[in-house]
CSV table of C-alpha atoms in Angstrom, one decimal:
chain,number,residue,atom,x,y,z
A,25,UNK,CA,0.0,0.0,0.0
A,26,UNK,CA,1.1,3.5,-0.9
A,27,UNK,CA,0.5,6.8,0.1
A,28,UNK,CA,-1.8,9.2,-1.4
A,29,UNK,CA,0.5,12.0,-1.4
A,30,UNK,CA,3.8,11.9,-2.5
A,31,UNK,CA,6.2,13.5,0.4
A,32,UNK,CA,8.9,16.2,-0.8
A,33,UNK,CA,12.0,16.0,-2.8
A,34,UNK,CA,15.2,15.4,-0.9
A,35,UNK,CA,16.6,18.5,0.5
A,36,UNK,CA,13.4,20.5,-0.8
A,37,UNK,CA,9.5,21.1,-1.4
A,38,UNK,CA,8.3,18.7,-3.3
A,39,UNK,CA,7.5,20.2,-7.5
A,40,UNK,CA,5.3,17.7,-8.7
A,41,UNK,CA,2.8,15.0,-6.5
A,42,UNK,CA,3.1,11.5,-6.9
A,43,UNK,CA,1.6,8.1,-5.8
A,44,UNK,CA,3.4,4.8,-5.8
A,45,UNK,CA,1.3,2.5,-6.2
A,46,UNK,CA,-1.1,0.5,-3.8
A,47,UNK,CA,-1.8,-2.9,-2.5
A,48,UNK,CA,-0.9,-6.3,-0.6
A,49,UNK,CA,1.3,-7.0,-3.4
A,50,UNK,CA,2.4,-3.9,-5.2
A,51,UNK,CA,5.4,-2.7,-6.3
A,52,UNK,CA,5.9,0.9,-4.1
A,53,UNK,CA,8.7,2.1,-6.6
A,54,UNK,CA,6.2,3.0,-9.9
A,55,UNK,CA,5.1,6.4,-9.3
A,56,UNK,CA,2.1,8.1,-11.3
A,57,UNK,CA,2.2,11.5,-12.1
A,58,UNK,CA,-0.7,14.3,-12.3
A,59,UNK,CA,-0.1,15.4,-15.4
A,60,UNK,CA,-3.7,15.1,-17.5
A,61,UNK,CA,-5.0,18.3,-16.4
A,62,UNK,CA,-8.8,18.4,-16.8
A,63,UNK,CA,-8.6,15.3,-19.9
A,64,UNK,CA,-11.7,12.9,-19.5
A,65,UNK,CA,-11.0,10.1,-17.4
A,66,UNK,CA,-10.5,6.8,-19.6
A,67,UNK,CA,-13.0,4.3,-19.3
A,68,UNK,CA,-10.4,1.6,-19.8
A,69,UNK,CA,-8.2,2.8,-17.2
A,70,UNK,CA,-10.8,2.8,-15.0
A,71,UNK,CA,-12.0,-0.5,-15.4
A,72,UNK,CA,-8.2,-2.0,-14.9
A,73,UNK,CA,-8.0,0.2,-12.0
A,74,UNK,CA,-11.1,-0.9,-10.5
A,75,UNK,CA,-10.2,-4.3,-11.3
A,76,UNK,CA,-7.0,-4.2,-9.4
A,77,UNK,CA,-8.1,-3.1,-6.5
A,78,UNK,CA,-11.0,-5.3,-6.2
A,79,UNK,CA,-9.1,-8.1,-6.6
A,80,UNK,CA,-6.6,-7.0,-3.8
A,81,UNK,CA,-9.6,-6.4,-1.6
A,82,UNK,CA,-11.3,-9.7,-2.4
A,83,UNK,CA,-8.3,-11.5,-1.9
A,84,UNK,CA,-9.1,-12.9,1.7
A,85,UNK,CA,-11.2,-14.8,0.3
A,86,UNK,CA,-9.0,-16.9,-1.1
A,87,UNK,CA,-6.9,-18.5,1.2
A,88,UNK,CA,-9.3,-20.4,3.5
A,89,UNK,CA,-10.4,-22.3,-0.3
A,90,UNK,CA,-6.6,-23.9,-0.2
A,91,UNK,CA,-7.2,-25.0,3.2
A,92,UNK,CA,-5.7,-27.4,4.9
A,93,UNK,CA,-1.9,-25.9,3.9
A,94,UNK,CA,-0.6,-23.3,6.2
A,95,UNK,CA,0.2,-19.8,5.5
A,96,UNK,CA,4.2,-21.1,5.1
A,97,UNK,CA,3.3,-23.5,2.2
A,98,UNK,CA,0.7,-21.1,0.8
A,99,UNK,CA,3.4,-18.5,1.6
A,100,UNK,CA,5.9,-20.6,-0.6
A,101,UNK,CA,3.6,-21.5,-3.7
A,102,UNK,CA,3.2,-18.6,-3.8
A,103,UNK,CA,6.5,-17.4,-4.4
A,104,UNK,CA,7.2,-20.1,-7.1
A,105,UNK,CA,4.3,-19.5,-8.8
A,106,UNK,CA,4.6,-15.7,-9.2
A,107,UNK,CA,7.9,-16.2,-10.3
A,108,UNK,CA,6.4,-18.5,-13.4
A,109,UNK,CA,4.0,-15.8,-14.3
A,110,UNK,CA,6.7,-12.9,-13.9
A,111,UNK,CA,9.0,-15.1,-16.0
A,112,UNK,CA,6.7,-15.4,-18.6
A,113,UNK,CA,5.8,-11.8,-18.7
A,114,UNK,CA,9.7,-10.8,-19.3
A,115,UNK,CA,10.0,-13.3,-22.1
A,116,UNK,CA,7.6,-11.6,-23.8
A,117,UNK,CA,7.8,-8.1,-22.9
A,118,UNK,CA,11.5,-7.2,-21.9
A,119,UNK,CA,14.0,-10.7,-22.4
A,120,UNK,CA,16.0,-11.6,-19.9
A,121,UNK,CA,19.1,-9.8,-21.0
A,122,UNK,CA,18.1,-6.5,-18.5
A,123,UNK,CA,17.9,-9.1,-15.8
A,124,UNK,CA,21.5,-10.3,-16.2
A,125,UNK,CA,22.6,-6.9,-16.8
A,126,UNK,CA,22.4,-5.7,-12.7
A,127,UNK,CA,25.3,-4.9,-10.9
A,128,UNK,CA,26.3,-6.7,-7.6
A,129,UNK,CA,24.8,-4.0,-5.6
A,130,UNK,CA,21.4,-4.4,-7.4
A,131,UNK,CA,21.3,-7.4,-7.1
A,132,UNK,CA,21.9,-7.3,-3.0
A,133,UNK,CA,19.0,-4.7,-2.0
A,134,UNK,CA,16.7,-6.7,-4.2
A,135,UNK,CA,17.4,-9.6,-2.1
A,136,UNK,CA,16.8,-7.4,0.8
A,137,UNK,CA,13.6,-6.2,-1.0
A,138,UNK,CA,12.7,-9.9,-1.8
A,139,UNK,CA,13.1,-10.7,2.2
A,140,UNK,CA,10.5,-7.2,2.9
A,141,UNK,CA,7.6,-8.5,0.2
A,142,UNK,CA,8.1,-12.2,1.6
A,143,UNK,CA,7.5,-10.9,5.3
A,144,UNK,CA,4.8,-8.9,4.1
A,145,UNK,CA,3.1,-12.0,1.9
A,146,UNK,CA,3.7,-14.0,4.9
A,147,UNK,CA,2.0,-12.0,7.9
A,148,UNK,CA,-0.8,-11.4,5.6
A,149,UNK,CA,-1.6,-14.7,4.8
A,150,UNK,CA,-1.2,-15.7,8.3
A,151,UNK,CA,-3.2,-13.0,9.4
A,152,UNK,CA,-6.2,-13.9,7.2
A,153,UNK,CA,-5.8,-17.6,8.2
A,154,UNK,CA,-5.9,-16.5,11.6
A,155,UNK,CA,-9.0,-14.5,11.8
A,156,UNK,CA,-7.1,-11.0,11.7
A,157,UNK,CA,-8.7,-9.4,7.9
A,158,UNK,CA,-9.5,-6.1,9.8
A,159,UNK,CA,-6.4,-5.9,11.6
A,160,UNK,CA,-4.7,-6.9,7.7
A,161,UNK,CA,-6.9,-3.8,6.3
A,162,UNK,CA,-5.2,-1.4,9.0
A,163,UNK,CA,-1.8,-1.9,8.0
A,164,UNK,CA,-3.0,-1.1,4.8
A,165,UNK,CA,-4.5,2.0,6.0
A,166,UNK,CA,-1.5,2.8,8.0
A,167,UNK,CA,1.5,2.1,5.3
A,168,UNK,CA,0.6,5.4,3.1
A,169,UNK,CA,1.7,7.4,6.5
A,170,UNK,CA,4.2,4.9,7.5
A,171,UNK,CA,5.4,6.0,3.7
A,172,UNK,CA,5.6,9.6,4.2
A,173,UNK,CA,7.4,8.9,7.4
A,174,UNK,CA,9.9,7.3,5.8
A,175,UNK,CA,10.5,9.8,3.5
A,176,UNK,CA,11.5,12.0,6.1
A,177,UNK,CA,13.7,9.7,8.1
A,178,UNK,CA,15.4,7.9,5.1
A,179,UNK,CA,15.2,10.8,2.3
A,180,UNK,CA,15.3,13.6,4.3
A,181,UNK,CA,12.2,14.9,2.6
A,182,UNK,CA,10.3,17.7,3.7
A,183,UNK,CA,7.4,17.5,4.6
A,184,UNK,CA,4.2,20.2,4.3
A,185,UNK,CA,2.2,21.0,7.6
A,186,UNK,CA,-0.7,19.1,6.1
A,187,UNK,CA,1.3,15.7,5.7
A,188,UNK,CA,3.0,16.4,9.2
A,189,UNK,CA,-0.4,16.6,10.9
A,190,UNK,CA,-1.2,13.4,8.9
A,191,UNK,CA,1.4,11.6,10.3
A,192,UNK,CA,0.0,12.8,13.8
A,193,UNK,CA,-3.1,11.8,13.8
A,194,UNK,CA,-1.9,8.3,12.2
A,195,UNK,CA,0.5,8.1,15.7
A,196,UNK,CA,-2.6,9.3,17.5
A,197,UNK,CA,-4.7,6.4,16.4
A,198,UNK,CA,-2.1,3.7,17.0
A,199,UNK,CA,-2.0,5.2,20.6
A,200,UNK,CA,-5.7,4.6,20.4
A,201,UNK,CA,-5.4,1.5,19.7
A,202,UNK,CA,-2.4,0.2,22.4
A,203,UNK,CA,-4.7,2.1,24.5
A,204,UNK,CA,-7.5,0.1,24.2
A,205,UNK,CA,-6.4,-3.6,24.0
A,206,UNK,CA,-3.7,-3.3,25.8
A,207,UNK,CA,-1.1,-3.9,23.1
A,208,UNK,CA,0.2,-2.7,19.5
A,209,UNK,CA,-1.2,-3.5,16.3
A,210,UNK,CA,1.8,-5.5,15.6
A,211,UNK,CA,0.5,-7.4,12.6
A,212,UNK,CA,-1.2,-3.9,11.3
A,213,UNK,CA,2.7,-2.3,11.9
A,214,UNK,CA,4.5,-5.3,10.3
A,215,UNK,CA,2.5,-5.5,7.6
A,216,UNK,CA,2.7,-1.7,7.0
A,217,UNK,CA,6.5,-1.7,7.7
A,218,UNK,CA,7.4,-4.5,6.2
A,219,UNK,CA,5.6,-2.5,2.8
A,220,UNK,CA,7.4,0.8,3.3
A,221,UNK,CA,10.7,-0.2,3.6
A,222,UNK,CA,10.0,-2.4,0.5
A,223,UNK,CA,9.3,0.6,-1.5
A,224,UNK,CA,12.3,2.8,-0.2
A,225,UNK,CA,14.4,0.0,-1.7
A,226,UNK,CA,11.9,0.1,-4.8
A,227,UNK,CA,12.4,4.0,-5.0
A,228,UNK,CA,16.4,3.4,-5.3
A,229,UNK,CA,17.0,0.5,-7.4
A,230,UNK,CA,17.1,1.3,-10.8
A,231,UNK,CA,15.6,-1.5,-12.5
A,232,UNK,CA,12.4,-1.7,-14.6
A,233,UNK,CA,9.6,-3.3,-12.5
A,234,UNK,CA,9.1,-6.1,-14.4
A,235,UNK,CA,12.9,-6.6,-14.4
A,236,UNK,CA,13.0,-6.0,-10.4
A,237,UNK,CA,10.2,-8.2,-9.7
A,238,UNK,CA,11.3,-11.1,-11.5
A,239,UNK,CA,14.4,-10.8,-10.4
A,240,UNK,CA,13.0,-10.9,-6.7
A,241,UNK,CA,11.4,-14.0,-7.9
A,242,UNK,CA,14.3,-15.4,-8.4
A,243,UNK,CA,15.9,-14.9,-5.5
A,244,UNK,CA,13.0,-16.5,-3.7
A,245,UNK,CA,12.4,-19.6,-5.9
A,246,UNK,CA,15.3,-21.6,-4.1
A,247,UNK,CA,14.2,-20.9,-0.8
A,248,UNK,CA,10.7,-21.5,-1.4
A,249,UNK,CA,11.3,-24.8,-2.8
A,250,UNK,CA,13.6,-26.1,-0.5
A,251,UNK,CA,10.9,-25.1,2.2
A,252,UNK,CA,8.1,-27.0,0.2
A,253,UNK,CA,10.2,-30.5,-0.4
A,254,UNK,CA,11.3,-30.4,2.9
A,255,UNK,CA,7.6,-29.9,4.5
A,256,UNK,CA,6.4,-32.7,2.0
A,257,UNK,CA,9.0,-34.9,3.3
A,258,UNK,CA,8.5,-34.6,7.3
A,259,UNK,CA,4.6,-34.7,6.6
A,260,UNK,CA,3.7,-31.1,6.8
A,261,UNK,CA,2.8,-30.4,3.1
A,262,UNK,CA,-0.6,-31.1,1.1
A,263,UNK,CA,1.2,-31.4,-2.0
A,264,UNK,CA,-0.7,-35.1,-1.7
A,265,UNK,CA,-4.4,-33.3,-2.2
A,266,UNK,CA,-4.5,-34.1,-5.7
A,267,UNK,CA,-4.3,-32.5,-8.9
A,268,UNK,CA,-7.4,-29.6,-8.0
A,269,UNK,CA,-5.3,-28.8,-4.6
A,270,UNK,CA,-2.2,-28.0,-6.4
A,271,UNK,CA,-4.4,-26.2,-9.2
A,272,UNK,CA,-5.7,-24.1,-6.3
A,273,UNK,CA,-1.9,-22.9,-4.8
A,274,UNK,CA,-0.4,-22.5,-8.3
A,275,UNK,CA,-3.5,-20.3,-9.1
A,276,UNK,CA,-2.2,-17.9,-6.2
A,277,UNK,CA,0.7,-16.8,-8.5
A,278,UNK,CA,-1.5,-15.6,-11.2
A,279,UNK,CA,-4.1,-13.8,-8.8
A,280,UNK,CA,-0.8,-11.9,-7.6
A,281,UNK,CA,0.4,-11.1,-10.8
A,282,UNK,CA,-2.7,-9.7,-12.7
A,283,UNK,CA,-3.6,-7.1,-10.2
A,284,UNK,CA,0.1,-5.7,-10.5
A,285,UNK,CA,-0.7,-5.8,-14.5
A,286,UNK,CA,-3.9,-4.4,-14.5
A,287,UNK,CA,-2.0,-1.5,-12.0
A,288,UNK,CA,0.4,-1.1,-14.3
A,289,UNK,CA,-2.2,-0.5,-16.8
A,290,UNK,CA,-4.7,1.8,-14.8
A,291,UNK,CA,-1.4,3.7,-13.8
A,292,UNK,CA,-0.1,4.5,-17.3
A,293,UNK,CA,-4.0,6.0,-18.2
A,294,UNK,CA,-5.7,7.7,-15.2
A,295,UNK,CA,-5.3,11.2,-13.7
A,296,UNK,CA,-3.4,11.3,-10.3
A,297,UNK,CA,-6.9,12.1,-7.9
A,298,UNK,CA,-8.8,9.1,-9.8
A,299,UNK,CA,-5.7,6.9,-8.9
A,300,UNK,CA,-5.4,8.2,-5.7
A,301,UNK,CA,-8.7,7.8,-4.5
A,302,UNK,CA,-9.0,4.2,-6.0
A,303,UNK,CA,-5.9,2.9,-3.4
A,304,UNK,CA,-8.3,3.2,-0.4
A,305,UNK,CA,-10.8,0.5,-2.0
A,306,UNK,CA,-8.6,-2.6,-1.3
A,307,UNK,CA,-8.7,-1.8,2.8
A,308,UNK,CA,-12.2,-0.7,2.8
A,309,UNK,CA,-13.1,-4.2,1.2
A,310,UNK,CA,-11.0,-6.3,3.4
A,311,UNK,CA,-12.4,-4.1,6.1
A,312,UNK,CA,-15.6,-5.4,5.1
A,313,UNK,CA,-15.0,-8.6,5.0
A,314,UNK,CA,-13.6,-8.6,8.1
A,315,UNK,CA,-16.7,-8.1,10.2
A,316,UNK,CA,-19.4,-9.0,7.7
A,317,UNK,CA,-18.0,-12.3,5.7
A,318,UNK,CA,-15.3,-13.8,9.0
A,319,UNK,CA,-17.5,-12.1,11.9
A,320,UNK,CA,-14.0,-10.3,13.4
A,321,UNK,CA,-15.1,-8.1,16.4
A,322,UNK,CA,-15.3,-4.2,16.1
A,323,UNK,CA,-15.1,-2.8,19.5
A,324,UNK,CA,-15.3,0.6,20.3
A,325,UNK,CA,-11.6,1.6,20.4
A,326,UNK,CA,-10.7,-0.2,17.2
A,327,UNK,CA,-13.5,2.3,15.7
A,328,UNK,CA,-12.6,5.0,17.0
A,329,UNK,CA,-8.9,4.2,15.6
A,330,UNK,CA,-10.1,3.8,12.1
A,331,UNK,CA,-11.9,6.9,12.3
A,332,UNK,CA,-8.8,8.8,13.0
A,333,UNK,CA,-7.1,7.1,10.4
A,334,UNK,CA,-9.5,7.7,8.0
A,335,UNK,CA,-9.5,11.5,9.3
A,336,UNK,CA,-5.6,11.4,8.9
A,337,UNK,CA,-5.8,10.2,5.2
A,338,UNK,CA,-8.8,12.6,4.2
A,339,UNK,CA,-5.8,15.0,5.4
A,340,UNK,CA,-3.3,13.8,2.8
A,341,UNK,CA,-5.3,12.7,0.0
A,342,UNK,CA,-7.2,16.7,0.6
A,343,UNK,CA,-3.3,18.1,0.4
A,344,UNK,CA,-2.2,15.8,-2.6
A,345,UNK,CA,-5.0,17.2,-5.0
A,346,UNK,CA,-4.0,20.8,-3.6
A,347,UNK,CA,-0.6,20.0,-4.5
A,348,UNK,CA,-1.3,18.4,-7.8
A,349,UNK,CA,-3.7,21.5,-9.1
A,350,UNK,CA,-1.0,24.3,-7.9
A,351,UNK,CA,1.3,22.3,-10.0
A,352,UNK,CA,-0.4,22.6,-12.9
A,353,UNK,CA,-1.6,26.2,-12.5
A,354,UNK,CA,1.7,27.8,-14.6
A,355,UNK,CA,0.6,25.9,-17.1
């Protein structure tokens, strides 16, 4: 997930607003600029970006259908399987040569940045497993703050007063909520965490997306199968469901690659406030499902820190379209 505004240049205010992109499974480092003025929104823009974003949203609905593997097989198919779709899509769009190209340096913080996405795929698998959708829909809420914060901390960005009482009220709500049960949204801050610092490595590796993200598959195939062979082998794995089971995991790959297309897609065509307001769908659905489709408990303090989320977010998306119509005032 992604923030609705994008903080300030390094060392100085920032000249044009920006949104990396949003979602469980997106890749933080594309940015999407405001730069289609009053141009009618197109329809097939739209429709990809309503398509991502429904799908992230849906997606806890998902894993409880490749029941009875555990988040670390899920976790791992996963991995294998998104690298077999990401391979396919840079053998027909880019080649491999790009891939072989990267420098040692490269090719260590997208290792790093394969470790960040893997957490991040993990804890929110496990969280859905585990009955935690709405606390999975608050890291989502919380990364585009955790995002700006990082910009000032890592980038040395600054920020504007709007963003800096953004971030406020986001630390007022997790207060709230350590307030209230008595401990810290950890899977809410891991998941958000775990996000953020995957797109500051996204914002400074210079690789194509497709390029970075395979080769972050790559990195993780190894691992992944090792894990899988040896869970099969000490009786952990379901690999022995059949034929429809294994259908079911390798299905998971696809369902993370095609909402990172359509992204791609929406993100090329669509206006920076259209983009920007689409990002908050995927949390509001899980939100949803949450209470309504797994019956997850809402009491009053967890409210109340969604509210103040939500108020903190009104805050930054408000101060992004300011941003983005000052901008193109000269013109």
């Amino acid at each position: 997930m992604t923030g609705a505004a994008g903080p300030a240049g390094p060392g100085g205010p920032a000249r044009s607003v920006v949104v990396p992109e949003v979602g469980p499974d997106a890749l933080p480092g594309a940015m999407v600029r405001s730069d289609t003025g009053g141009a009618p929104v197109d329809r097939r823009g739209l429709l990809l970006g309503l398509t991502a974003y429904l799908m992230w949203g849906l997606f806890p609905l998902w894993f409880p259908l490749l029941a009875p593997a555990g988040a670390g097989e899920i976790l791992a198919h996963r991995m294998i399987w998104s690298f077999v779709c990401m391979a396919v899509v840079t053998s027909l769009m880019t080649g491999w040569r790009p891939l072989w190209r990267l420098g040692p340096r490269q090719w260590l913080m997208l290792a790093a940045a394969a470790v960040l996405i893997a957490v991040n795929w993990g804890v929110y698998i496990w969280a859905v497993n585990a009955g935690h959708v709405v606390d999975a829909a608050l890291g989502y809420f919380i990364n585009p703050l955790i995002t700006v914060a990082l910009g000032v901390l890592v980038f040395r960005e600054r920020l504007r007063r709007a963003q800096w009482v953004s971030v406020g009220l986001g630390t007022a709500a997790v207060v709230v909520l350590v307030v209230g049960s008595g401990s810290a949204p950890w899977t809410a801050l891991v998941l958000a965490t775990s996000f953020g610092l995957y797109g500051a490595i996204k914002k400074v590796v210079r690789a194509a997306p497709t390029v970075s993200m395979t080769a972050e598959g790559l990195i993780q195939l190894v691992p992944a199968a090792v894990f899988l062979v040896v869970l099969q082998v000490h009786g952990g794995g379901t690999l022995d469901r059949g034929a429809g089971h294994l259908a079911l995991l390798a299905v998971t790959g696809l369902l993370t690659c095609l909402p990172l297309l359509a992204f791609a897609g929406a993100a090329q065509r669509l206006p920076f406030t259209v983009l920007g307001g689409l990002q908050y769908l995927g949390p509001v659905l899980q939100l949803l499902l949450g209470v309504l489709w797994f019956d997850e408990t809402m009491p009053p303090y967890r409210w109340a820190g969604f509210v103040i989320i939500w108020l903190a977010l009104v805050v930054l998306s408000l101060d992004a379209v300011r941003t983005a119509r000052r901008g193109r005032a000269p013109a």
